[in-house]
Amino acid sequence: MSADDAIRKLTSLSSHIPAPASAPEDPPELELAIRHLKASEFEAVIVAAQPFVKAERADLRRDANRLCALSTARLGRWDESLVYWKALFADEHTAHNALQLASTSAMAGKLDDAEHWIEETREINTSTRELPGLMMQTNFITALCQSGQAQAALPYLDEIKSVYEQVGITDPTHLCLRKLPMFDFFLQNSAPVIRAALGPESGRAWYQSMLPHLDDHGQSCLKDWLDRHFFGAAS
């Protein structure tokens, strides 16, 4: 398993972010660190990889910083993780790494930095198209909510809502072709954010504002879902 593959599998914040399309051979200097990573021995990963984070060889330096960034994040050491992600981004200027910086900044409670990095992610991804669909928003929303910042996540959830309104058609096949999650999946996963940010009454109104933009199936689905999950709010 390559370092990128192991990172993609084990990291919780980026579980839906793809690794680069092709991964080179792992630097032999990092074999011990990678074995520790596979065993979820994150402190040991840092000890083994940290001596190489400023190596002259770019591939070794990149992977060492990647391993340390992941491992410190898994240990909840967000400020320390940011140092390694920034070093990696300096060498590997990708939307993937910018998104990691956005999410990690959010987990560290650094909202201004997080918003800077999500905009950096958008800018890079406009050119590279490496992150598909709504991946930027969903990953960033997850980090904001996990760090207790649901209110700050609302504008990004508004963006996702707007996409469904613009598409209008809620047929699963149609959404799949557009690389969008099924409509009921969107409803289910957005509800905790909306409840935390808006409360039941305003939350219901937030969803109801979608109705004029949806097809008959979507309207029926949304009304039924609201009656089951936001029944305590005014209709």
Short mmCIF file of C-alpha atoms in Angstrom, two decimals:
data_model
loop_
_atom_site.label_atom_id
_atom_site.label_comp_id
_atom_site.label_asym_id
_atom_site.label_seq_id
_atom_site.Cartn_x
_atom_site.Cartn_y
_atom_site.Cartn_z
CA MET A 1 0.00 0.00 0.00
CA SER A 2 1.40 3.41 -0.94
CA ALA A 3 1.54 6.30 1.50
CA ASP A 4 -1.24 8.08 -0.40
CA ASP A 5 -3.46 4.99 -0.33
CA ALA A 6 -2.94 4.53 3.39
CA ILE A 7 -3.67 8.17 4.06
CA ARG A 8 -6.84 8.11 1.99
CA LYS A 9 -8.08 5.01 3.83
CA LEU A 10 -7.33 6.09 7.37
CA THR A 11 -8.04 9.80 7.56
CA SER A 12 -11.53 10.65 8.77
CA LEU A 13 -11.72 14.24 7.61
CA SER A 14 -10.75 13.36 4.05
CA SER A 15 -12.40 9.97 3.68
CA HIS A 16 -14.26 11.23 0.61
CA ILE A 17 -11.30 13.03 -0.96
CA PRO A 18 -9.49 11.01 -3.63
CA ALA A 19 -5.75 10.64 -3.57
CA PRO A 20 -3.82 11.63 -6.69
CA ALA A 21 -4.54 9.38 -9.67
CA SER A 22 -1.15 7.68 -9.58
CA ALA A 23 1.11 7.15 -6.59
CA PRO A 24 4.88 6.65 -6.93
CA GLU A 25 6.87 4.09 -5.00
CA ASP A 26 7.14 4.83 -1.30
CA PRO A 27 10.53 6.25 -0.27
CA PRO A 28 12.38 3.43 1.52
CA GLU A 29 13.28 5.86 4.30
CA LEU A 30 9.58 5.94 5.24
CA GLU A 31 8.89 2.21 5.28
CA LEU A 32 8.86 2.11 9.08
CA ALA A 33 6.53 5.12 9.31
CA ILE A 34 4.13 3.54 6.81
CA ARG A 35 4.09 0.26 8.76
CA HIS A 36 3.16 2.24 11.87
CA LEU A 37 0.45 4.04 9.89
CA LYS A 38 -1.10 0.75 8.80
CA ALA A 39 -1.16 -0.28 12.46
CA SER A 40 -2.74 3.07 13.49
CA GLU A 41 0.31 3.79 15.66
CA PHE A 42 0.23 7.50 14.99
CA GLU A 43 2.75 8.67 17.57
CA ALA A 44 5.23 6.19 16.14
CA VAL A 45 4.48 7.45 12.61
CA ILE A 46 5.48 10.96 13.64
CA VAL A 47 8.69 9.78 15.31
CA ALA A 48 9.68 7.80 12.20
CA ALA A 49 8.70 10.39 9.58
CA GLN A 50 9.56 13.69 11.27
CA PRO A 51 13.33 13.52 10.61
CA PHE A 52 12.58 13.71 6.87
CA VAL A 53 10.12 16.64 6.74
CA LYS A 54 12.91 18.98 5.57
CA ALA A 55 14.77 16.50 3.41
CA GLU A 56 16.43 17.82 0.26
CA ARG A 57 14.73 15.16 -1.87
CA ALA A 58 11.27 16.42 -2.77
CA ASP A 59 9.47 13.07 -2.84
CA LEU A 60 10.80 12.13 0.60
CA ARG A 61 9.99 15.55 2.04
CA ARG A 62 6.45 15.50 0.65
CA ASP A 63 5.56 12.05 1.94
CA ALA A 64 7.13 12.71 5.35
CA ASN A 65 5.05 15.85 5.77
CA ARG A 66 1.95 14.02 4.55
CA LEU A 67 2.43 11.23 7.08
CA CYS A 68 3.02 13.68 9.93
CA ALA A 69 0.05 15.83 8.90
CA LEU A 70 -2.27 12.85 8.87
CA SER A 71 -1.00 11.37 12.11
CA THR A 72 -1.17 14.60 14.10
CA ALA A 73 -4.70 15.12 12.81
CA ARG A 74 -5.71 11.63 13.89
CA LEU A 75 -4.39 12.50 17.34
CA GLY A 76 -6.43 15.71 17.38
CA ARG A 77 -3.33 17.91 17.36
CA TRP A 78 -4.76 20.31 14.81
CA ASP A 79 -2.32 23.21 15.16
CA GLU A 80 0.60 20.85 14.72
CA SER A 81 -1.12 19.19 11.78
CA LEU A 82 -1.47 22.57 10.07
CA VAL A 83 2.31 23.04 10.12
CA TYR A 84 2.80 19.82 8.18
CA TRP A 85 -0.06 20.45 5.74
CA LYS A 86 1.35 23.91 4.97
CA ALA A 87 4.78 22.42 4.31
CA LEU A 88 3.21 19.83 2.02
CA PHE A 89 1.18 22.49 0.20
CA ALA A 90 4.36 24.47 -0.46
CA ASP A 91 5.72 21.44 -2.33
CA GLU A 92 2.46 20.07 -3.71
CA HIS A 93 0.18 22.93 -4.72
CA THR A 94 -3.06 20.98 -5.18
CA ALA A 95 -6.73 21.54 -4.42
CA HIS A 96 -6.62 18.34 -2.36
CA ASN A 97 -4.00 19.76 -0.01
CA ALA A 98 -5.69 23.17 0.14
CA LEU A 99 -8.89 21.43 1.20
CA GLN A 100 -6.99 19.59 3.90
CA LEU A 101 -5.75 22.96 5.14
CA ALA A 102 -9.30 24.34 5.12
CA SER A 103 -10.68 21.39 7.07
CA THR A 104 -7.79 21.26 9.53
CA SER A 105 -8.01 25.02 10.14
CA ALA A 106 -11.70 24.57 10.89
CA MET A 107 -10.96 21.78 13.34
CA ALA A 108 -8.37 24.05 14.99
CA GLY A 109 -11.04 26.72 15.45
CA LYS A 110 -9.32 29.12 13.04
CA LEU A 111 -12.35 30.14 11.00
CA ASP A 112 -10.73 33.02 9.10
CA ASP A 113 -7.88 30.78 7.99
CA ALA A 114 -10.33 28.01 7.12
CA GLU A 115 -12.34 30.33 4.89
CA HIS A 116 -9.15 31.54 3.21
CA TRP A 117 -8.13 27.97 2.42
CA ILE A 118 -11.54 26.93 1.10
CA GLU A 119 -11.37 29.84 -1.34
CA GLU A 120 -7.85 28.76 -2.28
CA THR A 121 -9.25 25.28 -2.89
CA ARG A 122 -11.91 26.67 -5.22
CA GLU A 123 -9.38 28.71 -7.16
CA ILE A 124 -7.01 25.80 -7.71
CA ASN A 125 -9.81 23.36 -8.50
CA THR A 126 -11.17 25.70 -11.18
CA SER A 127 -8.02 24.90 -13.14
CA THR A 128 -7.27 21.33 -12.10
CA ARG A 129 -10.79 19.89 -11.63
CA GLU A 130 -9.25 17.33 -9.29
CA LEU A 131 -12.11 17.46 -6.75
CA PRO A 132 -15.43 16.39 -8.26
CA GLY A 133 -18.93 17.66 -7.60
CA LEU A 134 -19.69 19.08 -4.17
CA MET A 135 -16.73 17.50 -2.43
CA MET A 136 -15.23 20.80 -1.31
CA GLN A 137 -18.41 21.96 0.40
CA THR A 138 -19.32 18.63 2.00
CA ASN A 139 -15.84 18.08 3.42
CA PHE A 140 -15.62 21.62 4.75
CA ILE A 141 -19.12 21.47 6.26
CA THR A 142 -18.18 18.24 8.04
CA ALA A 143 -15.11 19.85 9.60
CA LEU A 144 -17.03 22.94 10.68
CA CYS A 145 -19.77 20.88 12.29
CA GLN A 146 -17.34 18.51 14.01
CA SER A 147 -15.65 21.56 15.54
CA GLY A 148 -18.96 23.03 16.76
CA GLN A 149 -19.25 25.75 14.11
CA ALA A 150 -22.57 24.83 12.49
CA GLN A 151 -23.53 28.46 11.95
CA ALA A 152 -20.39 29.03 9.89
CA ALA A 153 -21.26 25.97 7.79
CA LEU A 154 -24.62 27.37 6.70
CA PRO A 155 -23.39 29.42 3.67
CA TYR A 156 -21.70 26.32 2.25
CA LEU A 157 -24.83 24.26 2.80
CA ASP A 158 -26.76 27.02 1.02
CA GLU A 159 -24.50 26.40 -1.98
CA ILE A 160 -25.41 22.72 -2.02
CA LYS A 161 -29.10 23.53 -1.64
CA SER A 162 -28.83 25.93 -4.58
CA VAL A 163 -27.42 23.17 -6.78
CA TYR A 164 -30.44 20.94 -6.12
CA GLU A 165 -32.74 23.89 -6.82
CA GLN A 166 -31.01 24.62 -10.11
CA VAL A 167 -31.12 20.99 -11.21
CA GLY A 168 -34.75 20.66 -10.14
CA ILE A 169 -35.03 17.00 -11.10
CA THR A 170 -34.69 14.64 -8.13
CA ASP A 171 -34.73 11.33 -10.00
CA PRO A 172 -31.82 9.27 -8.58
CA THR A 173 -30.47 8.33 -12.01
CA HIS A 174 -30.47 11.95 -13.14
CA LEU A 175 -28.66 13.04 -9.98
CA CYS A 176 -26.15 10.20 -10.28
CA LEU A 177 -25.27 11.26 -13.83
CA ARG A 178 -24.57 14.72 -12.47
CA LYS A 179 -22.46 13.21 -9.66
CA LEU A 180 -24.86 14.48 -7.01
CA PRO A 181 -25.98 12.49 -3.95
CA MET A 182 -29.57 11.28 -3.91
CA PHE A 183 -32.03 13.89 -2.69
CA ASP A 184 -33.04 11.99 0.43
CA PHE A 185 -29.35 11.63 1.32
CA PHE A 186 -29.00 15.41 1.11
CA LEU A 187 -32.02 15.88 3.37
CA GLN A 188 -30.83 13.36 5.94
CA ASN A 189 -27.29 14.68 6.16
CA SER A 190 -28.12 18.37 6.10
CA ALA A 191 -30.72 18.15 8.88
CA PRO A 192 -28.31 18.16 11.88
CA VAL A 193 -26.56 21.26 10.50
CA ILE A 194 -29.82 23.07 9.84
CA ARG A 195 -31.25 22.23 13.26
CA ALA A 196 -28.09 23.43 14.99
CA ALA A 197 -27.77 26.61 12.91
CA LEU A 198 -31.41 27.65 12.49
CA GLY A 199 -33.61 25.74 14.91
CA PRO A 200 -36.78 23.82 13.98
CA GLU A 201 -39.04 26.63 12.72
CA SER A 202 -36.49 28.49 10.60
CA GLY A 203 -35.03 25.14 9.57
CA ARG A 204 -38.36 24.01 8.18
CA ALA A 205 -38.69 27.30 6.30
CA TRP A 206 -35.19 26.80 4.86
CA TYR A 207 -36.25 23.50 3.34
CA GLN A 208 -39.67 24.76 2.27
CA SER A 209 -38.04 27.46 0.16
CA MET A 210 -36.82 24.67 -2.12
CA LEU A 211 -40.34 23.51 -3.05
CA PRO A 212 -40.99 25.86 -6.01
CA HIS A 213 -37.77 24.72 -7.65
CA LEU A 214 -38.28 20.94 -7.44
CA ASP A 215 -40.12 18.48 -9.65
CA ASP A 216 -43.27 16.75 -8.43
CA HIS A 217 -41.32 13.82 -7.00
CA GLY A 218 -38.98 16.14 -5.11
CA GLN A 219 -41.82 18.21 -3.72
CA SER A 220 -43.66 15.13 -2.49
CA CYS A 221 -40.49 13.68 -0.98
CA LEU A 222 -39.59 16.93 0.78
CA LYS A 223 -43.08 17.52 2.19
CA ASP A 224 -43.24 13.98 3.55
CA TRP A 225 -39.75 14.27 5.02
CA LEU A 226 -40.56 17.58 6.70
CA ASP A 227 -43.71 16.15 8.26
CA ARG A 228 -41.65 13.31 9.72
CA HIS A 229 -38.57 15.21 10.83
CA PHE A 230 -39.63 18.83 11.37
CA PHE A 231 -43.15 18.10 12.58
CA GLY A 232 -42.79 20.32 15.63
CA ALA A 233 -42.37 23.47 13.52
CA ALA A 234 -45.09 25.55 11.98
CA SER A 235 -46.20 24.47 8.53
#
